[in-house]
Coordinates of C-alpha atoms in Angstrom, one line a residue:
X1 CA 38.7 -31.3 -107.7
X2 CA 40.4 -28.6 -110.0
X3 CA 41.8 -25.4 -108.7
X4 CA 43.7 -22.5 -110.2
X5 CA 45.3 -19.4 -108.6
X6 CA 45.9 -16.3 -110.7
X7 CA 48.4 -14.1 -109.0
X8 CA 50.1 -10.7 -109.4
X9 CA 47.8 -9.2 -112.1
X10 CA 45.8 -6.0 -112.0
X11 CA 42.1 -6.9 -111.7
X12 CA 39.7 -4.8 -113.8
X13 CA 36.2 -5.7 -112.6
X14 CA 33.8 -2.7 -112.9
X15 CA 30.8 -4.7 -111.8
X16 CA 32.4 -5.0 -108.4
X17 CA 34.1 -1.6 -108.3
X18 CA 37.6 -2.9 -108.9
X19 CA 39.7 -0.8 -111.3
X20 CA 43.4 -2.0 -111.4
X21 CA 43.3 -3.7 -108.0
X22 CA 46.3 -6.0 -107.6
X23 CA 44.9 -9.2 -106.0
X24 CA 44.8 -12.9 -106.5
X25 CA 41.9 -14.7 -108.1
X26 CA 41.0 -18.3 -107.1
X27 CA 39.0 -20.7 -109.2
X28 CA 37.8 -24.0 -107.8
X29 CA 35.7 -26.5 -109.8
X30 CA 35.0 -23.9 -112.5
X31 CA 33.9 -21.1 -110.2
X32 CA 35.6 -18.1 -108.7
X33 CA 35.8 -18.5 -104.9
X34 CA 36.8 -16.2 -102.1
X35 CA 40.5 -16.1 -101.3
X36 CA 40.1 -18.0 -98.1
X37 CA 38.5 -20.9 -100.0
X38 CA 41.4 -21.1 -102.5
X39 CA 44.1 -22.5 -100.3
X40 CA 45.9 -25.4 -101.9
X41 CA 45.5 -24.3 -105.5
X42 CA 47.0 -26.9 -107.7
X43 CA 47.9 -24.6 -110.6
X44 CA 49.3 -21.1 -110.4
X45 CA 49.3 -18.5 -113.2
X46 CA 51.7 -15.6 -112.9
X47 CA 49.9 -12.6 -114.2
X48 CA 52.4 -9.9 -113.3
X49 CA 52.4 -7.1 -115.8
X50 CA 49.0 -8.2 -117.0
X51 CA 45.4 -7.0 -116.8
X52 CA 42.9 -9.5 -115.6
X53 CA 39.3 -9.3 -116.8
X54 CA 36.2 -11.5 -117.0
X55 CA 35.6 -13.2 -120.3
X56 CA 34.2 -10.8 -122.9
X57 CA 30.6 -11.2 -124.2
X58 CA 29.3 -10.3 -127.6
X59 CA 25.7 -9.2 -127.4
X60 CA 25.0 -9.2 -131.1
X61 CA 26.8 -11.4 -133.7
X62 CA 25.5 -13.5 -136.5
X63 CA 27.4 -16.7 -136.0
X64 CA 25.0 -19.6 -136.9
X65 CA 21.9 -20.7 -138.7
X66 CA 20.4 -20.5 -142.2
X67 CA 21.7 -17.0 -143.2
X68 CA 25.2 -17.9 -142.1
X69 CA 25.2 -21.0 -144.2
X70 CA 23.7 -19.3 -147.2
X71 CA 26.4 -16.6 -146.9
X72 CA 29.1 -19.3 -146.9
X73 CA 27.6 -20.8 -150.1
X74 CA 27.4 -17.4 -151.7
X75 CA 31.0 -16.5 -150.9
X76 CA 32.6 -19.7 -152.0
X77 CA 35.9 -17.9 -152.6
X78 CA 36.1 -17.2 -148.9
X79 CA 35.6 -20.8 -148.1
X80 CA 38.7 -21.7 -150.1
X81 CA 40.8 -19.5 -147.9
X82 CA 42.5 -21.4 -145.1
X83 CA 44.0 -19.6 -142.1
X84 CA 47.0 -21.0 -140.4
X85 CA 45.8 -23.0 -137.3
X86 CA 46.3 -21.6 -133.8
X87 CA 48.0 -24.5 -132.2
X88 CA 47.4 -28.2 -132.7
X89 CA 43.7 -28.0 -131.6
X90 CA 42.5 -25.4 -134.1
X91 CA 42.1 -26.3 -137.8
X92 CA 40.3 -23.2 -139.0
X93 CA 39.0 -22.5 -142.5
X94 CA 36.9 -20.0 -144.3
X95 CA 37.1 -16.2 -144.8
X96 CA 36.6 -13.8 -142.0
X97 CA 33.0 -12.8 -142.8
X98 CA 31.9 -16.4 -143.4
X99 CA 34.1 -18.5 -141.2
X100 CA 33.1 -22.0 -140.0
X101 CA 31.5 -22.6 -136.7
X102 CA 34.8 -24.0 -135.3
X103 CA 36.8 -21.1 -136.6
X104 CA 34.3 -18.7 -135.0
X105 CA 35.0 -20.1 -131.6
X106 CA 38.8 -20.0 -132.1
X107 CA 38.9 -16.5 -133.3
X108 CA 36.7 -15.2 -130.5
X109 CA 38.6 -17.0 -127.7
X110 CA 41.9 -15.8 -128.9
X111 CA 40.7 -12.3 -128.3
X112 CA 39.4 -13.1 -124.9
X113 CA 35.7 -13.7 -125.6
X114 CA 33.9 -16.6 -123.8
X115 CA 30.3 -15.9 -124.8
X116 CA 28.5 -14.7 -128.0
X117 CA 24.8 -14.4 -128.7
X118 CA 23.0 -15.0 -132.1
X119 CA 20.5 -12.2 -132.5
X120 CA 18.2 -13.5 -135.2
X121 CA 16.8 -17.0 -134.6
X122 CA 13.8 -17.6 -136.9
X123 CA 11.5 -20.0 -135.2
X124 CA 11.4 -22.4 -138.2
X125 CA 15.2 -22.6 -138.1
X126 CA 15.8 -22.8 -134.3
X127 CA 16.7 -26.4 -134.3
X128 CA 19.4 -25.9 -136.9
X129 CA 20.6 -22.8 -135.1
X130 CA 21.1 -24.6 -131.9
X131 CA 22.9 -27.5 -133.5
X132 CA 25.3 -25.1 -135.2
X133 CA 25.9 -23.1 -132.1
X134 CA 26.6 -26.4 -130.4
X135 CA 29.5 -26.8 -132.8
X136 CA 31.1 -23.5 -131.8
X137 CA 33.9 -24.2 -129.2
X138 CA 34.7 -22.1 -126.2
X139 CA 31.7 -19.9 -126.2
X140 CA 28.5 -19.8 -124.1
X141 CA 25.7 -19.1 -126.6
X142 CA 22.0 -18.3 -126.9
X143 CA 19.6 -16.9 -129.4
X144 CA 17.1 -14.1 -129.8
X145 CA 13.8 -15.3 -131.3
X146 CA 12.7 -13.2 -134.3
X147 CA 9.0 -12.1 -134.0
X148 CA 7.1 -9.2 -135.4
X149 CA 6.5 -10.5 -139.0
X150 CA 5.1 -13.9 -138.2
X151 CA 1.5 -14.4 -139.3
X152 CA 0.2 -15.9 -136.1
X153 CA 1.3 -12.8 -134.1
X154 CA 0.1 -10.3 -136.7
X155 CA -3.3 -12.0 -136.8
X156 CA -3.5 -11.9 -133.0
X157 CA -2.8 -8.2 -133.0
X158 CA -5.0 -7.3 -135.9
X159 CA -8.0 -9.4 -134.7
X160 CA -7.9 -7.7 -131.3
X161 CA -7.1 -10.9 -129.4
X162 CA -5.6 -8.8 -126.5
X163 CA -2.3 -8.3 -124.8
X164 CA -2.6 -11.5 -122.7
X165 CA -3.0 -13.7 -125.8
X166 CA 0.2 -12.1 -127.3
X167 CA 2.1 -12.6 -124.0
X168 CA 1.1 -16.3 -124.0
X169 CA 2.2 -16.7 -127.6
X170 CA 5.5 -15.0 -127.0
X171 CA 6.1 -17.3 -123.9
X172 CA 5.1 -20.4 -125.9
X173 CA 7.5 -19.5 -128.7
X174 CA 10.4 -18.9 -126.4
X175 CA 9.9 -22.2 -124.7
X176 CA 9.5 -24.0 -128.0
X177 CA 12.7 -22.6 -129.5
X178 CA 14.8 -22.4 -126.3
X179 CA 15.7 -18.8 -126.9
X180 CA 16.5 -16.2 -124.4
X181 CA 15.1 -12.9 -125.8
X182 CA 12.9 -11.4 -128.5
X183 CA 14.3 -9.7 -131.6
X184 CA 12.1 -7.6 -133.9
X185 CA 13.4 -7.0 -137.5
X186 CA 11.7 -4.2 -139.4
X187 CA 8.4 -4.7 -137.6
X188 CA 5.7 -5.7 -140.1
X189 CA 8.0 -4.7 -143.0
X190 CA 9.2 -8.2 -143.9
X191 CA 5.6 -9.3 -144.0
X192 CA 4.6 -6.2 -146.0
X193 CA 7.3 -7.0 -148.6
X194 CA 5.4 -10.2 -149.4
X195 CA 2.5 -8.1 -150.3
X196 CA 4.7 -6.0 -152.7
X197 CA 5.4 -3.1 -150.3
X198 CA 8.9 -1.8 -150.7
X199 CA 8.9 0.5 -147.6
X200 CA 7.0 0.7 -144.3
X201 CA 7.4 3.6 -142.0
X202 CA 6.7 3.5 -138.2
X203 CA 3.1 4.7 -138.6
X204 CA 2.3 3.2 -142.0
X205 CA -0.2 0.4 -142.0
X206 CA 0.8 -3.1 -143.2
X207 CA -1.0 -3.6 -146.5
X208 CA -2.5 -6.9 -145.4
X209 CA -3.0 -6.8 -141.7
X210 CA -3.6 -3.0 -141.6
X211 CA -1.5 -2.6 -138.4
X212 CA 1.5 -0.3 -138.0
X213 CA 5.1 -1.1 -137.0
X214 CA 4.4 1.1 -134.0
X215 CA 1.6 -1.1 -132.9
X216 CA 3.7 -4.3 -133.4
X217 CA 6.6 -2.8 -131.5
X218 CA 4.6 -1.4 -128.5
X219 CA 2.7 -4.7 -128.2
X220 CA 5.8 -6.8 -128.1
X221 CA 7.6 -4.3 -125.7
X222 CA 4.7 -4.7 -123.3
X223 CA 4.7 -8.5 -123.7
X224 CA 8.4 -8.8 -122.9
X225 CA 8.0 -6.4 -119.9
X226 CA 5.0 -8.2 -118.5
X227 CA 6.6 -11.6 -119.0
X228 CA 9.6 -10.4 -116.9
X229 CA 12.3 -11.0 -119.4
X230 CA 15.6 -9.5 -118.4
X231 CA 16.7 -8.5 -121.9
X232 CA 14.4 -5.9 -123.4
X233 CA 13.1 -6.1 -127.0
X234 CA 16.1 -6.2 -129.3
X235 CA 15.0 -4.0 -132.1
X236 CA 16.2 -3.7 -135.7
X237 CA 14.0 -0.8 -136.6
X238 CA 12.2 0.5 -139.7
X239 CA 14.1 2.1 -142.6
X240 CA 17.5 0.6 -142.0
X241 CA 20.2 2.4 -144.1
X242 CA 17.8 5.0 -145.5
X243 CA 18.9 8.6 -145.5
X244 CA 16.6 10.5 -143.1
X245 CA 16.0 7.5 -140.8
X246 CA 17.2 9.5 -137.8
X247 CA 13.6 10.8 -137.4
X248 CA 12.3 7.2 -137.5
X249 CA 14.8 6.3 -134.7
X250 CA 13.8 9.3 -132.6
X251 CA 10.1 8.5 -133.1
X252 CA 10.8 4.9 -132.1
X253 CA 12.5 6.0 -128.8
X254 CA 9.5 8.2 -128.1
X255 CA 7.1 5.3 -128.8
X256 CA 8.4 3.3 -125.9
X257 CA 6.9 5.7 -123.3
X258 CA 9.6 4.9 -120.9
X259 CA 9.6 1.1 -121.2
X260 CA 12.9 -0.7 -121.8
X261 CA 14.1 -1.1 -125.4
X262 CA 17.4 -2.1 -126.9
X263 CA 18.1 -0.6 -130.4
X264 CA 20.6 -2.7 -132.3
X265 CA 23.2 -1.6 -134.9
X266 CA 22.0 1.9 -134.4
X267 CA 24.7 3.3 -136.7
X268 CA 22.6 2.1 -139.6
X269 CA 19.6 4.1 -138.2
X270 CA 21.4 7.4 -137.6
X271 CA 21.4 9.1 -141.0
X272 CA 20.2 12.6 -141.9
X273 CA 19.6 14.2 -145.3
X274 CA 21.7 17.4 -145.0
X275 CA 24.3 18.5 -147.5
X276 CA 24.5 18.4 -151.3
X277 CA 24.5 14.6 -151.3
X278 CA 21.4 14.4 -149.0
X279 CA 23.3 12.1 -146.6
X280 CA 24.6 13.2 -143.3
X281 CA 25.3 12.1 -139.7
X282 CA 22.5 12.0 -137.2
X283 CA 24.7 10.8 -134.4
X284 CA 24.4 13.9 -132.3
X285 CA 20.6 13.8 -132.3
X286 CA 20.5 10.0 -131.6
X287 CA 23.1 10.2 -128.9
X288 CA 21.2 13.1 -127.2
X289 CA 18.0 11.0 -127.2
X290 CA 19.8 8.0 -125.8
X291 CA 21.4 10.1 -123.1
X292 CA 18.0 11.6 -122.1
X293 CA 16.2 8.3 -122.0
X294 CA 17.6 5.8 -119.5
X295 CA 15.2 3.1 -120.7
X296 CA 17.1 3.0 -124.0
X297 CA 20.3 0.9 -124.7
X298 CA 22.1 0.6 -128.0
X299 CA 24.8 -1.4 -129.8
X300 CA 26.5 0.4 -132.6
X301 CA 27.1 -1.9 -135.5
X302 CA 30.3 -0.1 -136.4
X303 CA 31.4 -0.5 -140.1
X304 CA 35.0 -1.2 -140.8
X305 CA 36.6 -0.9 -144.2
X306 CA 37.0 -4.1 -146.3
X307 CA 35.1 -7.0 -147.8
X308 CA 32.3 -8.6 -145.9
X309 CA 28.9 -10.0 -146.5
X310 CA 25.6 -8.6 -145.2
X311 CA 23.1 -11.1 -143.9
X312 CA 19.7 -10.1 -142.5
X313 CA 16.1 -11.1 -142.1
X314 CA 15.2 -7.7 -143.4
X315 CA 14.6 -8.8 -147.0
X316 CA 13.0 -5.4 -147.7
X317 CA 16.3 -3.7 -147.0
X318 CA 18.4 -6.3 -148.7
X319 CA 16.3 -6.2 -151.9
X320 CA 16.8 -2.5 -152.0
X321 CA 20.6 -2.9 -151.6
X322 CA 21.0 -5.7 -154.1
X323 CA 22.3 -3.4 -156.8
X324 CA 25.4 -2.4 -154.8
X325 CA 26.4 -5.9 -154.1
X326 CA 30.2 -6.6 -154.3
X327 CA 30.7 -9.0 -155.9
X328 CA 27.6 -8.8 -158.0
X329 CA 25.5 -11.6 -156.5
X330 CA 22.8 -11.8 -153.9
X331 CA 20.2 -14.2 -152.4
X332 CA 16.8 -13.5 -151.1
X333 CA 14.4 -16.0 -149.6
X334 CA 11.0 -16.1 -148.0
X335 CA 10.4 -18.2 -144.9
X336 CA 6.7 -18.7 -145.2
X337 CA 4.5 -17.5 -142.3
X338 CA 7.6 -16.6 -140.3
X339 CA 10.2 -14.2 -141.7
X340 CA 12.7 -13.9 -144.6
X341 CA 16.4 -13.7 -145.3
X342 CA 18.6 -11.6 -147.6
X343 CA 22.3 -12.0 -148.3
X344 CA 24.2 -9.3 -150.1
X345 CA 28.1 -9.3 -150.2
X346 CA 29.6 -5.8 -149.8
X347 CA 32.9 -4.1 -149.6
X348 CA 33.1 -0.9 -147.5
X349 CA 35.6 1.4 -149.1
X350 CA 37.4 4.3 -147.3
X351 CA 37.4 6.4 -150.4
X352 CA 33.6 6.2 -150.7
X353 CA 31.8 9.2 -149.3
X354 CA 28.9 7.1 -147.9
X355 CA 31.1 4.4 -146.4
X356 CA 33.5 6.9 -144.9
X357 CA 30.7 8.8 -143.3
X358 CA 29.1 5.6 -141.9
X359 CA 32.5 4.8 -140.3
X360 CA 32.6 8.2 -138.7
X361 CA 28.9 8.0 -137.6
X362 CA 29.5 4.8 -135.6
X363 CA 32.5 6.3 -133.8
X364 CA 30.6 9.5 -133.1
X365 CA 27.9 7.4 -131.4
X366 CA 30.4 5.5 -129.3
X367 CA 31.9 8.8 -128.1
X368 CA 28.7 10.8 -127.7
X369 CA 26.6 8.3 -125.7
X370 CA 27.7 9.1 -122.2
X371 CA 26.7 5.9 -120.2
X372 CA 29.0 3.0 -121.0
X373 CA 26.5 0.7 -119.4
X374 CA 24.0 1.4 -122.2
X375 CA 26.2 1.1 -125.3
X376 CA 27.8 -2.1 -126.6
X377 CA 30.7 -2.9 -128.8
X378 CA 29.5 -4.6 -132.0
X379 CA 30.0 -4.5 -135.7
X380 CA 26.8 -6.5 -136.3
X381 CA 29.1 -9.3 -137.5
X382 CA 29.4 -9.7 -140.4
X383 CA 27.2 -6.9 -141.6
X384 CA 29.4 -3.9 -140.6
X385 CA 32.6 -5.9 -140.5
X386 CA 33.9 -9.3 -139.1
X387 CA 34.2 -9.4 -135.3
X388 CA 37.9 -10.0 -135.8
X389 CA 38.2 -6.2 -136.3
X390 CA 37.3 -5.5 -132.7
X391 CA 40.9 -4.9 -131.6
X392 CA 41.3 -2.2 -134.2
X393 CA 38.0 -0.7 -133.2
X394 CA 39.1 -0.6 -129.6
X395 CA 42.2 1.3 -130.5
X396 CA 40.1 3.8 -132.4
X397 CA 38.0 4.4 -129.2
X398 CA 41.0 4.5 -126.8
X399 CA 43.6 6.5 -128.9
X400 CA 42.5 9.9 -130.2
X401 CA 45.7 10.7 -132.1
X402 CA 45.4 7.3 -133.9
X403 CA 41.7 8.0 -134.6
X404 CA 42.5 11.5 -135.9
X405 CA 45.2 9.9 -138.2
X406 CA 42.7 7.5 -139.6
X407 CA 40.0 10.2 -140.0
X408 CA 42.4 12.4 -142.0
X409 CA 42.7 9.7 -144.6
X410 CA 39.0 9.9 -145.5
X411 CA 37.6 12.0 -148.4
X412 CA 37.3 15.7 -147.5
X413 CA 33.6 15.5 -148.6
X414 CA 33.0 13.0 -145.7
X415 CA 35.1 14.8 -143.2
X416 CA 33.3 18.0 -143.5
X417 CA 30.0 16.3 -142.5
X418 CA 31.5 14.8 -139.3
X419 CA 32.4 16.2 -135.9
X420 CA 34.6 13.2 -135.1
X421 CA 37.9 15.1 -135.0
X422 CA 36.3 17.5 -132.5
X423 CA 35.5 14.7 -130.0
X424 CA 38.3 14.4 -127.5
X425 CA 37.0 11.5 -125.5
X426 CA 39.2 8.4 -125.2
X427 CA 37.7 5.2 -123.7
X428 CA 39.5 4.0 -120.6
X429 CA 40.3 0.4 -119.8
X430 CA 37.5 0.5 -117.3
X431 CA 35.0 1.6 -119.9
X432 CA 36.2 -1.1 -122.3
X433 CA 35.6 -3.7 -119.5
X434 CA 32.1 -2.3 -119.1
X435 CA 31.0 -2.3 -122.8
X436 CA 32.5 -5.7 -123.5
X437 CA 31.8 -7.5 -120.3
X438 CA 29.9 -6.1 -117.3
X439 CA 27.2 -4.3 -119.3
X440 CA 26.4 -7.2 -121.7
X441 CA 26.2 -9.6 -118.7
X442 CA 23.8 -7.2 -116.9
X443 CA 21.4 -6.6 -119.8
X444 CA 21.3 -10.3 -120.6
X445 CA 20.7 -11.3 -117.0
X446 CA 23.9 -13.4 -116.8
X447 CA 24.5 -12.9 -113.1
X448 CA 27.5 -15.2 -113.0
X449 CA 29.2 -13.8 -116.1
X450 CA 31.0 -10.5 -116.8
X451 CA 32.6 -10.1 -113.4
X452 CA 35.2 -11.7 -111.2
X453 CA 33.4 -11.8 -107.8
X454 CA 32.9 -15.0 -105.8
X455 CA 30.4 -17.3 -107.4
X456 CA 31.1 -16.1 -110.9
X457 CA 32.0 -18.6 -113.7
X458 CA 35.7 -19.2 -114.1
X459 CA 35.8 -17.3 -117.4
X460 CA 38.9 -15.2 -116.9
X461 CA 41.2 -13.5 -119.4
X462 CA 44.7 -12.1 -118.9
X463 CA 46.1 -9.5 -121.3
X464 CA 49.5 -8.0 -121.5
X465 CA 49.2 -4.3 -120.6
X466 CA 50.4 -3.1 -124.0
X467 CA 50.2 0.7 -124.8
X468 CA 49.2 -0.5 -128.3
X469 CA 45.7 -1.4 -127.5
X470 CA 45.1 -3.1 -130.8
X471 CA 47.9 -5.5 -130.2
X472 CA 46.8 -6.0 -126.6
X473 CA 43.3 -7.0 -127.5
X474 CA 44.2 -9.0 -130.6
X475 CA 45.7 -11.9 -128.5
X476 CA 45.1 -12.7 -124.9
X477 CA 48.0 -14.2 -123.0
X478 CA 45.7 -16.6 -121.1
X479 CA 42.0 -17.5 -121.3
X480 CA 40.3 -19.7 -118.9
X481 CA 36.9 -21.1 -119.7
X482 CA 35.0 -22.5 -116.6
X483 CA 38.4 -22.7 -114.9
X484 CA 40.2 -24.6 -117.6
X485 CA 43.1 -23.0 -119.4
X486 CA 42.2 -22.9 -123.1
X487 CA 44.6 -20.2 -124.3
X488 CA 48.2 -20.0 -123.1
X489 CA 50.8 -17.5 -124.4
X490 CA 48.3 -16.5 -127.0
X491 CA 47.8 -20.1 -128.4
X492 CA 44.8 -22.4 -128.0
X493 CA 45.9 -25.4 -125.9
X494 CA 42.6 -27.2 -125.2
X495 CA 39.1 -27.3 -126.8
X496 CA 36.1 -27.0 -124.6
X497 CA 32.4 -26.1 -125.1
X498 CA 30.1 -23.8 -123.3
X499 CA 26.5 -23.6 -122.3
X500 CA 23.3 -22.6 -124.0
X501 CA 21.3 -19.9 -122.3
X502 CA 17.5 -19.7 -122.6
X503 CA 14.3 -18.6 -120.8
X504 CA 10.9 -20.4 -120.3
X505 CA 8.3 -18.0 -119.0
X506 CA 4.9 -19.3 -117.9
X507 CA 1.9 -19.1 -120.2
X508 CA -1.8 -20.1 -120.3
X509 CA -1.8 -23.7 -121.5
X510 CA -4.8 -23.0 -123.7
X511 CA -2.2 -21.6 -126.1
X512 CA -1.1 -25.2 -126.7
X513 CA -4.4 -26.1 -128.4
X514 CA -4.5 -22.9 -130.5
X515 CA -1.0 -23.5 -131.8
X516 CA -1.6 -27.2 -132.4
X517 CA -4.4 -26.2 -134.7
X518 CA -2.4 -23.4 -136.3
X519 CA 0.6 -25.7 -137.1
X520 CA -1.7 -28.4 -138.4
X521 CA -3.8 -26.2 -140.6
X522 CA -1.5 -23.4 -141.7
X523 CA 2.0 -24.7 -141.5
X524 CA 1.5 -28.3 -142.5
X525 CA 3.2 -30.1 -139.6
X526 CA 2.6 -30.7 -136.0
X527 CA 3.5 -28.2 -133.2
X528 CA 5.2 -31.0 -131.3
X529 CA 7.6 -31.3 -134.2
X530 CA 8.3 -27.6 -134.1
X531 CA 9.2 -27.7 -130.4
X532 CA 12.8 -28.4 -129.4
X533 CA 13.4 -31.0 -126.7
X534 CA 16.1 -30.8 -124.0
X535 CA 18.2 -33.5 -125.6
X536 CA 18.4 -31.5 -128.8
X537 CA 20.7 -28.9 -127.2
X538 CA 23.8 -30.9 -127.9
X539 CA 27.5 -30.7 -126.9
X540 CA 28.7 -28.3 -124.3
X541 CA 27.4 -28.3 -120.8
X542 CA 23.7 -28.2 -121.5
X543 CA 21.2 -25.4 -121.1
X544 CA 20.9 -22.8 -118.4
X545 CA 17.3 -21.7 -118.1
X546 CA 17.2 -18.2 -116.6
X547 CA 14.4 -17.1 -114.3
X548 CA 12.3 -14.2 -115.4
X549 CA 11.8 -11.1 -113.2
X550 CA 8.2 -12.3 -112.7
X551 CA 9.2 -15.8 -111.5
X552 CA 12.4 -14.9 -109.6

């Protein structure tokens, strides 16, 4: 029986209404327990002068799978870069935007993260995705299944098969791929690209199936709602990165008709066309719409200056951006009957008008969206920047003088199109704990994560309370994963593995026969080969299958 007592620290646990409460935390056999159950703790950690939080959770980060491996191959110079190991347990290689699976876990846990979720699992690649996530130490993981461009679904909608048939297909696919949510990438647009379309607006018909992105989106929103999934549709919308896409984003919010929707990397969908360069910030309009619609949540996809690589299933967008690749190389691939993938390296430059304004737009969104429970800290790793830039981003949000100093370095042409220096808000530690811990756990349905109440997993982080918030969040003093100390004095001292999170909603079993026939005739292999088995979720502590709202 293992037991740990953390004493003397200030507990920051917004999910339970604790903000700077000085109390002890007891962990027994990997779970937080009430103080009266913690007598006889065998290990004591002195947290005096420290801030105690639950382990952080990244709701949207591209950390595994085909696109990550293609990016590593494309950016071979990054793979030659070797970072000094953090202690004897961490041999970490690769660049920050294309780091190895092992390095990913090390870099995250050093910052106090104990869970991260891959937001783009293509069904055909789910097996590989889970194997690679199984190699990431320290982190609980899970995947969001990409639907909305797969031919079986588009044919169901176009043929008028009905909502129940779509629901059964979505449930079948979630069970087969052992994913936990549904992601839509450019609904219908990836498929349209295969038929030589180079754009597809929300109400523009797919050239082959003759259905609109709006129809695809609303059908899948209803499917996820009726199946009772906790996490709403995770949407990468139409017209990513296109000036004027603010209107598409506003129209998409209106299309939900009050049903839950999570809009991802919304910074890339918040562009206007004002000014002599026909590129401007739409952050005010988008934030106003989010504030007025409690069914909408967003993550930002903040860009940060420097070299990275963009990796997306949105081949339509990546094909459009191939000409601005830095260095001058790119890869695009079609995943037949399923989705696609595009990899474009890119360097965000602070002297670039467009990049500087993108940076400002992301920060405007963070500061203008009022409810910290509905906005999440992301850089869309690695698309906006590597996740290792989070500590710097946190300082920008928490320190207005520092933010103003960085803003003043931008080109005047960009600064005159932004209201960033007018925004006085500074995030509090409580709000940081919400956007990085309590809120992600809530929207993902992780009832035993993101908080420090009795029964929660023993994922606990201790930070030194440093006025320099970038320094504070760059290195945690202690990190406990399921009650085991894995980081001590900022160094990794033990390697452990986390759990895989998934859902398995019920469906009409007649869907089995339909998909058996589809895989046999259209795909060329058996449906039973496509389905993942329990034993294929390797390493870690196995799979946690979450109940749906309908089955709970």
